[in-house]
CSV table of C-alpha atoms and ligand atoms in Angstrom, one decimal:
chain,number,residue,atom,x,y,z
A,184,UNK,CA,39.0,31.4,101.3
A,185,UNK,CA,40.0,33.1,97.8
A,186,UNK,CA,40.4,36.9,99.1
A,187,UNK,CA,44.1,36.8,98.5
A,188,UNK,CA,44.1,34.4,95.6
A,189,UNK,CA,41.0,34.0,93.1
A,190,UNK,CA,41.4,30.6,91.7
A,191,UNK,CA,38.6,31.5,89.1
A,192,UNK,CA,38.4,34.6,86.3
A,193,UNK,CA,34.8,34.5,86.8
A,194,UNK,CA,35.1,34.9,90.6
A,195,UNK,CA,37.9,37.5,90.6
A,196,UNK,CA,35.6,39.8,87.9
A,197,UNK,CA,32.5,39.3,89.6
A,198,UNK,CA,33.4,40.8,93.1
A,199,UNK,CA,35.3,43.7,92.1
A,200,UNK,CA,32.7,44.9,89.7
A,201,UNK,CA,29.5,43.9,91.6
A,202,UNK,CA,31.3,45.7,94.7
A,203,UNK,CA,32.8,48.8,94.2
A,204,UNK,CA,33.3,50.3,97.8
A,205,UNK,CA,34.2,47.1,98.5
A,206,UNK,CA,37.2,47.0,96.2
A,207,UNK,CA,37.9,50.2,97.3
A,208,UNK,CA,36.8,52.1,94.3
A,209,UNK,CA,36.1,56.0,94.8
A,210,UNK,CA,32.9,57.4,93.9
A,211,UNK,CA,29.6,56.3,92.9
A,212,UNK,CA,29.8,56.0,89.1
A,213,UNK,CA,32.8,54.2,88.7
A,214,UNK,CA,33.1,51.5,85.9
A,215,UNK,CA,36.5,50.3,86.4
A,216,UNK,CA,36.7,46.8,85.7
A,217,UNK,CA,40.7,44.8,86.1
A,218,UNK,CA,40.8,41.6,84.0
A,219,UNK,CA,42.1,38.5,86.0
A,220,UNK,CA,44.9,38.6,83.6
A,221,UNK,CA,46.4,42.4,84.3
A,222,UNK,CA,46.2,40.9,88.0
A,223,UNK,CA,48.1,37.6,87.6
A,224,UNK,CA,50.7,39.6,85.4
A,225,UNK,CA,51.1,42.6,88.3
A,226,UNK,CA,50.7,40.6,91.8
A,227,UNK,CA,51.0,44.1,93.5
A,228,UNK,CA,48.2,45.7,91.6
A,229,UNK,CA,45.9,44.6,94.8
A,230,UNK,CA,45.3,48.0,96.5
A,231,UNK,CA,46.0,49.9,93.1
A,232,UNK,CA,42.9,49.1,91.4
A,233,UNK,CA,41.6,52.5,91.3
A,234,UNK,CA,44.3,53.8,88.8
A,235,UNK,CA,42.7,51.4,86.8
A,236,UNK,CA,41.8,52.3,83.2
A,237,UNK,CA,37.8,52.9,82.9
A,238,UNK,CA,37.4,50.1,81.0
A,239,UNK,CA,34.2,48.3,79.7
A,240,UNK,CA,30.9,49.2,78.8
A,241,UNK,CA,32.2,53.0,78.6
A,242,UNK,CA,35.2,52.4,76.5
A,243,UNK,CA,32.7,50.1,74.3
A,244,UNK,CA,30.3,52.9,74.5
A,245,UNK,CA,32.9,55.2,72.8
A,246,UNK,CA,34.4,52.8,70.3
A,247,UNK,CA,31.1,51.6,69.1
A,248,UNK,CA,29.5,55.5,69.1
A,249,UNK,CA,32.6,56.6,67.8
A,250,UNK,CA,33.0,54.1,64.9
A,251,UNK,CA,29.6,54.7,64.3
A,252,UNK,CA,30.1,58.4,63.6
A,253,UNK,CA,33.1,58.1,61.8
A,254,UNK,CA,31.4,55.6,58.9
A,255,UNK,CA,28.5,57.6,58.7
A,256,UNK,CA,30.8,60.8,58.2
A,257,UNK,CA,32.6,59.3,56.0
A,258,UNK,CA,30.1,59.7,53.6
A,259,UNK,CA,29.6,63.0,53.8
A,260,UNK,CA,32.5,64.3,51.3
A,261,UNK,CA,31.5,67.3,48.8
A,262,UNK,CA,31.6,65.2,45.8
A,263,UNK,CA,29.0,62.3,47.7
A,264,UNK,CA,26.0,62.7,46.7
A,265,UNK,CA,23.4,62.9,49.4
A,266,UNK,CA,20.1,62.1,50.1
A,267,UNK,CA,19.0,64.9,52.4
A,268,UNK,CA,20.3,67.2,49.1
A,269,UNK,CA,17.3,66.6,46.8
A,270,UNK,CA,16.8,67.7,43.4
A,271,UNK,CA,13.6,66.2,42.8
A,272,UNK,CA,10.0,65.7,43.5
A,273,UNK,CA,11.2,61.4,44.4
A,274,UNK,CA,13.9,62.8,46.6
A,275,UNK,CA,12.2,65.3,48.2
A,276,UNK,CA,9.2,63.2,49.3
A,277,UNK,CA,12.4,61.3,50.8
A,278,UNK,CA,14.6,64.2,52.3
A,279,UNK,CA,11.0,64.9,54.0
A,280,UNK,CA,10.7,61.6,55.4
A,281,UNK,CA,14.0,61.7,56.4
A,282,UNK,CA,13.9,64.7,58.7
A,283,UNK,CA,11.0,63.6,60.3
A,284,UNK,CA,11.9,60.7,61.2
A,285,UNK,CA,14.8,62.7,62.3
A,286,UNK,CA,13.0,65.2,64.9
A,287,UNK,CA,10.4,62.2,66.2
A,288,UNK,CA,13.9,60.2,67.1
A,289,UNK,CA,16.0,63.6,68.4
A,290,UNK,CA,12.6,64.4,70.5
A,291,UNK,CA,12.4,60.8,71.6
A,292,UNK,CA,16.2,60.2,72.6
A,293,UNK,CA,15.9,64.0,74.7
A,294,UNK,CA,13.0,62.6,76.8
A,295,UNK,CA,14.3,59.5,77.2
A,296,UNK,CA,18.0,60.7,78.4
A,297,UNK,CA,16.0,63.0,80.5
A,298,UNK,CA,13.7,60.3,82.6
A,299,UNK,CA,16.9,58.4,82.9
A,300,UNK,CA,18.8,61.2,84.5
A,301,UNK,CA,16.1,61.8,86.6
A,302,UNK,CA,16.0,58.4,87.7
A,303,UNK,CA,19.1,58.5,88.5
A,304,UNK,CA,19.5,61.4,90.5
A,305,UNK,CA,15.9,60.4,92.5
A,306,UNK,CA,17.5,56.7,93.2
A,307,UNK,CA,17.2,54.8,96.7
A,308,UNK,CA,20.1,52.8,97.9
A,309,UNK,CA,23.3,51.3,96.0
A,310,UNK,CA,23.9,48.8,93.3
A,311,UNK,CA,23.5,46.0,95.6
A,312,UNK,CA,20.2,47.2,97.5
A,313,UNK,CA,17.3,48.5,95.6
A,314,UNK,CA,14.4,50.0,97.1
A,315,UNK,CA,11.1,50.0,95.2
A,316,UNK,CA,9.7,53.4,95.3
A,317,UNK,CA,6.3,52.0,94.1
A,318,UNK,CA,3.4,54.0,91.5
A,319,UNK,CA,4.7,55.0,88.0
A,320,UNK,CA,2.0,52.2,86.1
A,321,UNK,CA,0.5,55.2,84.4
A,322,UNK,CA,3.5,56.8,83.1
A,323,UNK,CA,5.1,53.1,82.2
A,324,UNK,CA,1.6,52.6,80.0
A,325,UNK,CA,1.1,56.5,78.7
A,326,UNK,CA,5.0,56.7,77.9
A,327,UNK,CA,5.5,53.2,77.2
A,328,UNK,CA,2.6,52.0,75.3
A,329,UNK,CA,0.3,54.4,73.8
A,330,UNK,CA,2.7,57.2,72.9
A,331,UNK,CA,5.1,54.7,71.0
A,332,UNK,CA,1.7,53.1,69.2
A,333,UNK,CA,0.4,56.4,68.5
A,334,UNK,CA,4.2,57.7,67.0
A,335,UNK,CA,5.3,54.4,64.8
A,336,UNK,CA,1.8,54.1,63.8
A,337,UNK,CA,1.6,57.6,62.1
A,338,UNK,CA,5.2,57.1,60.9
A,339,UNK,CA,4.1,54.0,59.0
A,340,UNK,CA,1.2,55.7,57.6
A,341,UNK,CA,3.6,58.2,56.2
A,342,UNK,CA,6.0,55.9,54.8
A,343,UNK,CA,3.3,53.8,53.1
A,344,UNK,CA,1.8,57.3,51.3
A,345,UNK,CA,5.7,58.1,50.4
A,346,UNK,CA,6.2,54.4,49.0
A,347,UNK,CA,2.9,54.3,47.1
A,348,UNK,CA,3.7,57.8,45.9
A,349,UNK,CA,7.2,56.9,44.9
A,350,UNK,CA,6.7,53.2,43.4
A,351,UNK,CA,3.8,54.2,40.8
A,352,UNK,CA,5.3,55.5,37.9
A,353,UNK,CA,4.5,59.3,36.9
A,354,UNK,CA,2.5,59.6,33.7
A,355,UNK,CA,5.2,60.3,31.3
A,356,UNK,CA,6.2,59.4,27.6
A,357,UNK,CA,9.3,59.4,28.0
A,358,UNK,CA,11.0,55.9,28.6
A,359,UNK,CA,14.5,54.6,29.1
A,360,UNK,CA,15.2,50.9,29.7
A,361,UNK,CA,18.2,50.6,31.6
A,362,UNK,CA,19.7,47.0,31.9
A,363,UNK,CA,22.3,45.8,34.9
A,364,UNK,CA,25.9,44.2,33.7
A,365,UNK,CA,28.7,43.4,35.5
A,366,UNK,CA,30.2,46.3,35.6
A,367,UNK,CA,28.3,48.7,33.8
A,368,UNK,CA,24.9,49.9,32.5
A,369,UNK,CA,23.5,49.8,29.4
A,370,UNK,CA,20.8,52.4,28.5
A,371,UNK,CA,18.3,52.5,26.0
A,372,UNK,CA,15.7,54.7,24.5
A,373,UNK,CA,13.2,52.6,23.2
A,374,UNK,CA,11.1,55.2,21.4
A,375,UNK,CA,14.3,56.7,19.6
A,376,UNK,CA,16.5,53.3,19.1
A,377,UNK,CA,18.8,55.0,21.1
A,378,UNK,CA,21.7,52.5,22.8
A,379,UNK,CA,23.9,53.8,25.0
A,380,UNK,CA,26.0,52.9,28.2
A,381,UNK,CA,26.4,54.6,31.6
A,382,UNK,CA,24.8,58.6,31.3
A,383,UNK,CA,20.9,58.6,31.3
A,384,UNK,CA,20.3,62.1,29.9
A,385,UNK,CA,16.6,63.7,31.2
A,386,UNK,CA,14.8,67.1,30.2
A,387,UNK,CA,14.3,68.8,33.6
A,388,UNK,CA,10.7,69.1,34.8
A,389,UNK,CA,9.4,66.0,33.4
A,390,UNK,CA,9.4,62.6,34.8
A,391,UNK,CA,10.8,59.7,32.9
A,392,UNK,CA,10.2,55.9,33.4
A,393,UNK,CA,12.8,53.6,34.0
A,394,UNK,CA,12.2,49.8,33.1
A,395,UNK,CA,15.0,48.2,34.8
A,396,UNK,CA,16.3,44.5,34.7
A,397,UNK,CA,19.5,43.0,34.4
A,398,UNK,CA,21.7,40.9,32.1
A,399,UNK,CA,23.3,38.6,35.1
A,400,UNK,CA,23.5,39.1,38.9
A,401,UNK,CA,20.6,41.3,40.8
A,402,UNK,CA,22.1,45.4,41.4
A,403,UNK,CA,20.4,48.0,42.3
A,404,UNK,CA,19.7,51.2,40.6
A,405,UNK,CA,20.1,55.0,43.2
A,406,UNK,CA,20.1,57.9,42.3
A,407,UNK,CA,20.5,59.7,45.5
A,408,UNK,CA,19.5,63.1,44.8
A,409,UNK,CA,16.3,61.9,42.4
A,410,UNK,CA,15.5,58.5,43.0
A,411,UNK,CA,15.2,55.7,45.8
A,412,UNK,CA,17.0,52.5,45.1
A,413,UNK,CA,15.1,49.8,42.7
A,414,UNK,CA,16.3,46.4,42.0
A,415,UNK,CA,17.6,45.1,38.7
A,416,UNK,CA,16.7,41.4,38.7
A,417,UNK,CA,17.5,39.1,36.0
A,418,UNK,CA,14.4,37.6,34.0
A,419,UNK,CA,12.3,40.3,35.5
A,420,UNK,CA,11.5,43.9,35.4
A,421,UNK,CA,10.7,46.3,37.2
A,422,UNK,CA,9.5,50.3,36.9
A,423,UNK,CA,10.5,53.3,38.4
A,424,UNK,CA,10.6,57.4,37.6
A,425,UNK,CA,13.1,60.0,37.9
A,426,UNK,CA,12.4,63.6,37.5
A,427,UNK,CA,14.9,66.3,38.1
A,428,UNK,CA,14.3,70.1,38.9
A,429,UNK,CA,17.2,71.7,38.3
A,430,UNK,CA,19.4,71.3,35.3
A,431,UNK,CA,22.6,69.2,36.7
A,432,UNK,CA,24.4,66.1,37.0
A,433,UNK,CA,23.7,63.3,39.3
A,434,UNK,CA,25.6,60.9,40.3
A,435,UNK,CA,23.8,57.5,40.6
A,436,UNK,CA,25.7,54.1,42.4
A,437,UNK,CA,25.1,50.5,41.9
A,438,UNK,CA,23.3,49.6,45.4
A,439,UNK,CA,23.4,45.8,45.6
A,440,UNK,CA,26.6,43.9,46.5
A,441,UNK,CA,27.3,42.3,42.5
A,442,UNK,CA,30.8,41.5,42.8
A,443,UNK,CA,34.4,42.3,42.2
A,444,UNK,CA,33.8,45.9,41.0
A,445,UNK,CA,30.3,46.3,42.7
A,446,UNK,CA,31.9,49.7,43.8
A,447,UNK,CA,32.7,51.1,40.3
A,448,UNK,CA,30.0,50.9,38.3
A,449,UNK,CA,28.4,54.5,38.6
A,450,UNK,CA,25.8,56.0,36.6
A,451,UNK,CA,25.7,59.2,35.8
A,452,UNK,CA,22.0,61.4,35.3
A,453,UNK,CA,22.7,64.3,33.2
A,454,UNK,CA,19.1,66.7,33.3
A,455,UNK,CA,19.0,69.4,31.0
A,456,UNK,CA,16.7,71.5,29.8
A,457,UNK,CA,14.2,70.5,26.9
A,458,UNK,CA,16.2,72.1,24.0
A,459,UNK,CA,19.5,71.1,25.1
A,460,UNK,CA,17.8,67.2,25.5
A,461,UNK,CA,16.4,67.5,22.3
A,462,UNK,CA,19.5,68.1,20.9
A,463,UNK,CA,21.2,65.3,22.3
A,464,UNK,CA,18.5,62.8,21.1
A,465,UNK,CA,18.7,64.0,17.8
A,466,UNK,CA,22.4,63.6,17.8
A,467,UNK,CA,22.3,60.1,19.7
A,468,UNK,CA,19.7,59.2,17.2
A,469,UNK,CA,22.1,59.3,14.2
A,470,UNK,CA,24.9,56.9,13.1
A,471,UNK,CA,28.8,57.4,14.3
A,472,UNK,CA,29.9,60.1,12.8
A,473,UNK,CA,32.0,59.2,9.5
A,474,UNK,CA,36.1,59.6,9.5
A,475,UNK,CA,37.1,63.0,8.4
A,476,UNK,CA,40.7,62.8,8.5
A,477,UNK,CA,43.3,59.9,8.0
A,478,UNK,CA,44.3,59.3,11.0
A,479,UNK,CA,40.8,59.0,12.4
A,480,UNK,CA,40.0,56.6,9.4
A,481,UNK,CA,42.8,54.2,10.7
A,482,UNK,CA,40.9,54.9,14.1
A,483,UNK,CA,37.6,52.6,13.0
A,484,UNK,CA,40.2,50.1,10.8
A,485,UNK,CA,41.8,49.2,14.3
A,486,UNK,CA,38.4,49.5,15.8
A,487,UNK,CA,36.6,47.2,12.8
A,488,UNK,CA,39.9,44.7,12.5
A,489,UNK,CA,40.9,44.2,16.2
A,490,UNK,CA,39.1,42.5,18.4
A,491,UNK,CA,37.1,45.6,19.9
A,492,UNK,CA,34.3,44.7,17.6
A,493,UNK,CA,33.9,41.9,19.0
A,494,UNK,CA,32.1,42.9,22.2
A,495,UNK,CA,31.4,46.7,20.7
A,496,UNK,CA,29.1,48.3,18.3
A,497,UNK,CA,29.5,51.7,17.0
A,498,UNK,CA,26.8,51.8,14.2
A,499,UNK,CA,27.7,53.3,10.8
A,500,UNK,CA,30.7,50.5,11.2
A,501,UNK,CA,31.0,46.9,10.9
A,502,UNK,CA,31.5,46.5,14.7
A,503,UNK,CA,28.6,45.0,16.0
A,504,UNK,CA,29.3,43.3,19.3
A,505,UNK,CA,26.9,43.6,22.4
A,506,UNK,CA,28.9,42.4,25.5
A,507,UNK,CA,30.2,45.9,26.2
A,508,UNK,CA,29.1,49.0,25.9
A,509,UNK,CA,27.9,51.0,22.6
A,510,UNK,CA,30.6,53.3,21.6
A,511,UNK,CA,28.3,55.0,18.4
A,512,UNK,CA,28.7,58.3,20.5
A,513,UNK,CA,31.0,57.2,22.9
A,514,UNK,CA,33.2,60.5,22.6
A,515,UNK,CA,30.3,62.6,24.1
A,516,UNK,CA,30.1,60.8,27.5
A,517,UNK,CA,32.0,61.5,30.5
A,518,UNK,CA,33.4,58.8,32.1
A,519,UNK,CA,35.3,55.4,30.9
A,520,UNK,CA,34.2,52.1,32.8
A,521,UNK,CA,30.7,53.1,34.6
A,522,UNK,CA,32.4,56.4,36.6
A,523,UNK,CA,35.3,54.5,37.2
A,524,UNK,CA,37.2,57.2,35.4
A,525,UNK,CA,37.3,60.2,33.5
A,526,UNK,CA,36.4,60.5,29.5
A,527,UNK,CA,40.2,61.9,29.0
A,528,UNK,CA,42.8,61.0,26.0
A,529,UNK,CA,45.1,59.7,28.8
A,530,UNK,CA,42.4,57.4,30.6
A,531,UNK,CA,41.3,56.3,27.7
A,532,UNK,CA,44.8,55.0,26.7
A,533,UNK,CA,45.7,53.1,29.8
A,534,UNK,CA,42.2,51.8,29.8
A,535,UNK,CA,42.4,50.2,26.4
A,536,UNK,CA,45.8,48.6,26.4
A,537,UNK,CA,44.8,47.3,29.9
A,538,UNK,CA,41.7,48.0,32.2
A,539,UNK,CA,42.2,45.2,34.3
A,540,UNK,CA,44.8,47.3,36.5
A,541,UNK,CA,42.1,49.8,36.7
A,542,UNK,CA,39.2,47.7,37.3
A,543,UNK,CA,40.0,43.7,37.8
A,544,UNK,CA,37.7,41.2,36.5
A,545,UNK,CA,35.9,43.2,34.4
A,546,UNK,CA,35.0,41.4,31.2
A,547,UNK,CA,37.2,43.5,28.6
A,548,UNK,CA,40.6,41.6,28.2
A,549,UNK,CA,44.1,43.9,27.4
A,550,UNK,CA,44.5,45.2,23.9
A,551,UNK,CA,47.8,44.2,21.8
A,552,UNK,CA,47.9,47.4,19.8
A,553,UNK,CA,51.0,48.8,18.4
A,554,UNK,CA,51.3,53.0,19.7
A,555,UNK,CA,50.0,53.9,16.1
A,556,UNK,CA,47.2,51.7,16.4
A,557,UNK,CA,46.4,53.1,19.8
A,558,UNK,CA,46.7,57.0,18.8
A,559,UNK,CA,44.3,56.2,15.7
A,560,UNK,CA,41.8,54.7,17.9
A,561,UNK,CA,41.8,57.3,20.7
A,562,UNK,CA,41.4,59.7,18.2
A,563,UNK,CA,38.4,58.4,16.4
A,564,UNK,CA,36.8,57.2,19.6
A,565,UNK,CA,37.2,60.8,20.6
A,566,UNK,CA,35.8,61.7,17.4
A,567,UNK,CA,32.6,60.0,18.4
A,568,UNK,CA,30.2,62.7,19.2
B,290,CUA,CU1,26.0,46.2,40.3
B,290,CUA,CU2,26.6,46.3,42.6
């Protein structure tokens, strides 16, 4: 009674997809699929349909496949770091993981695409009539049941070893306390009564702990190439190691959604070798280094007098805030705002007068210096070695 004129979308869908020779579709495989609406819209569609798009579950197939790719491409820029490009013993024992679970999956899909060509091609009947071909228990239980058992079960047992492995910290001596803020990290040598913010600086070849919390929300601190994430939760701590094999720096990210500027606040891991670190904790240990020129001297008068010391501490000075970062050697690091940019005269500038147009929401308000002010300051900030 409805041939000529489906009252119902449900109706119209169902018979020409269910019955494609009936609709007068060519071939076997086709997927074609016209919406009640096109029809209404284009009465003389009827006998047309097969110039129909390919529509559904394959265009799905390539948007979702496709979208898929794309995103996980995305992160594959130069200057991203990656996990499968350790530098490590903690990221190896990862990058190892990685590609095994890699090959078990790639071996897994081929066999898999494989049966279901096979099945395809050795099919009885249509779409509307199946025909049971009968047998096939053994290879439904061998393929089905024990080989997945035997596979997942020996890829947990792996994991486990590689979680135990990485979660215990390394005997070391060398400790750095690393504390979450929103936006930014601060870092601290214990040992030394070193404070700093946002560069962790490691001798390569020797593991370091990491004691991690945080001064707010929960982040996460990954270092891709050394490290797999660990939480910083407030009121708690937790431990972790880093150990890098080849001198370098790392670039670390913030892995927990936090807020506003969860994106920029980067870490940076500089590893060098045992001389070169030894220098720079005997050079972090001391105070800021003293004004040697009069402009730099008007430098820390702006810094002590204006509201920077507030929030910052540069020790050898009267500024003795703690809701920002340390500046005491703030000249010797190499970004401004946890990675968010680099340690230049410029950034530094625009920063200062007003880093909520570089980073909104972060705590640090805009600065109401006059130019001279401003040039005095960069220059004994830079000053700080
Ligand atoms: Cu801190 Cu995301």
């Amino acid at each position: 009674m409805s041939q000529r004129a489906p009252r119902s979308g449900r109706r119209a869908r169902t018979r020409t997809t269910s019955s494609p020779r009936r609709a007068g579709l060519p071939g076997r495989w086709q997927w074609g699929r016209i919406s009640t609406r096109t029809r209404r819209k284009d009465p003389g569609l009827g006998d047309r349909r097969s110039a129909a798009r390919p529509a559904g579950p394959l265009r799905w197939a390539v948007v979702v496949v496709g979208g898929g790719l794309a995103t996980q491409l995305a992160g594959c820029g130069r200057t991203s770091p990656s996990t499968l490009d350790p530098h490590g013993p903690g990221a190896d024992r990862v990058a190892r993981l990685w590609w095994l679970l890699f090959w078990i999956s790639a071996v897994v899909f081929a066999v898999v695409t494989v049966l279901v060509l096979v099945a395809l091609a050795r099919r009885r009947g249509d779409r509307d009539t199946l025909v049971r071909r009968g047998g096939g228990e053994a290879l439904i239980v061998i393929g089905g049941v024990i080989v997945p058992a035997v596979v997942l079960t020996a890829v947990y047992v792996v994991g486990l070893r590689d979680l135990r492995a990485l979660t215990v910290p390394a005997h070391t001596d060398l400790t750095v306390e690393v504390t979450g803020h929103d936006w930014w990290w601060e870092v601290r040598y214990p040992d030394q009564g070193i404070v700093s913010a946002d560069e962790i600086h490691v001798p390569v070849g020797r593991p370091v702990r990491l004691v991690l919390t945080s001064r707010d929300v929960i982040h996460s601190f990954w270092v891709p190439q050394l490290t797999v994430k660990t939480d910083l939760i407030p009121g708690h701590t937790n431990t972790t190691w880093i150990q890098a094999s080849t001198p370098g720096t790392y670039r670390g990210q913030c892995a927990e959604y936090c807020g506003l500027q969860h994106a920029k606040m980067a870490i940076l891991v500089v590893a060098e070798p045992a001389d070169a670190f030894a220098r720079w904790l005997a050079n972090e240990e001391r105070p800021a280094a003293a004004p040697t020129d009069p402009l730099t001297m008007r430098g820390r008068l702006a810094l002590e007098r204006n509201s920077c010391a507030a929030c910052h501490t540069v020790r050898g000075t009267t500024a003795s805030g703690t809701l920002g970062p340390d500046l005491t050697h703030f000249g010797g690091r190499r970004t401004i705002g946890a990675g968010t940019l680099a340690n230049t005269r410029g950034n530094l500038g625009g920063w200062i007068i007003n880093s909520q147009t570089v980073k909104p929401g972060n705590r640090m308000p805009p600065q109401p210096l006059t130019p001279e002010e401003l040039q005095a300051l960069l220059a004994y900030l830079e000053s700080l070695k």
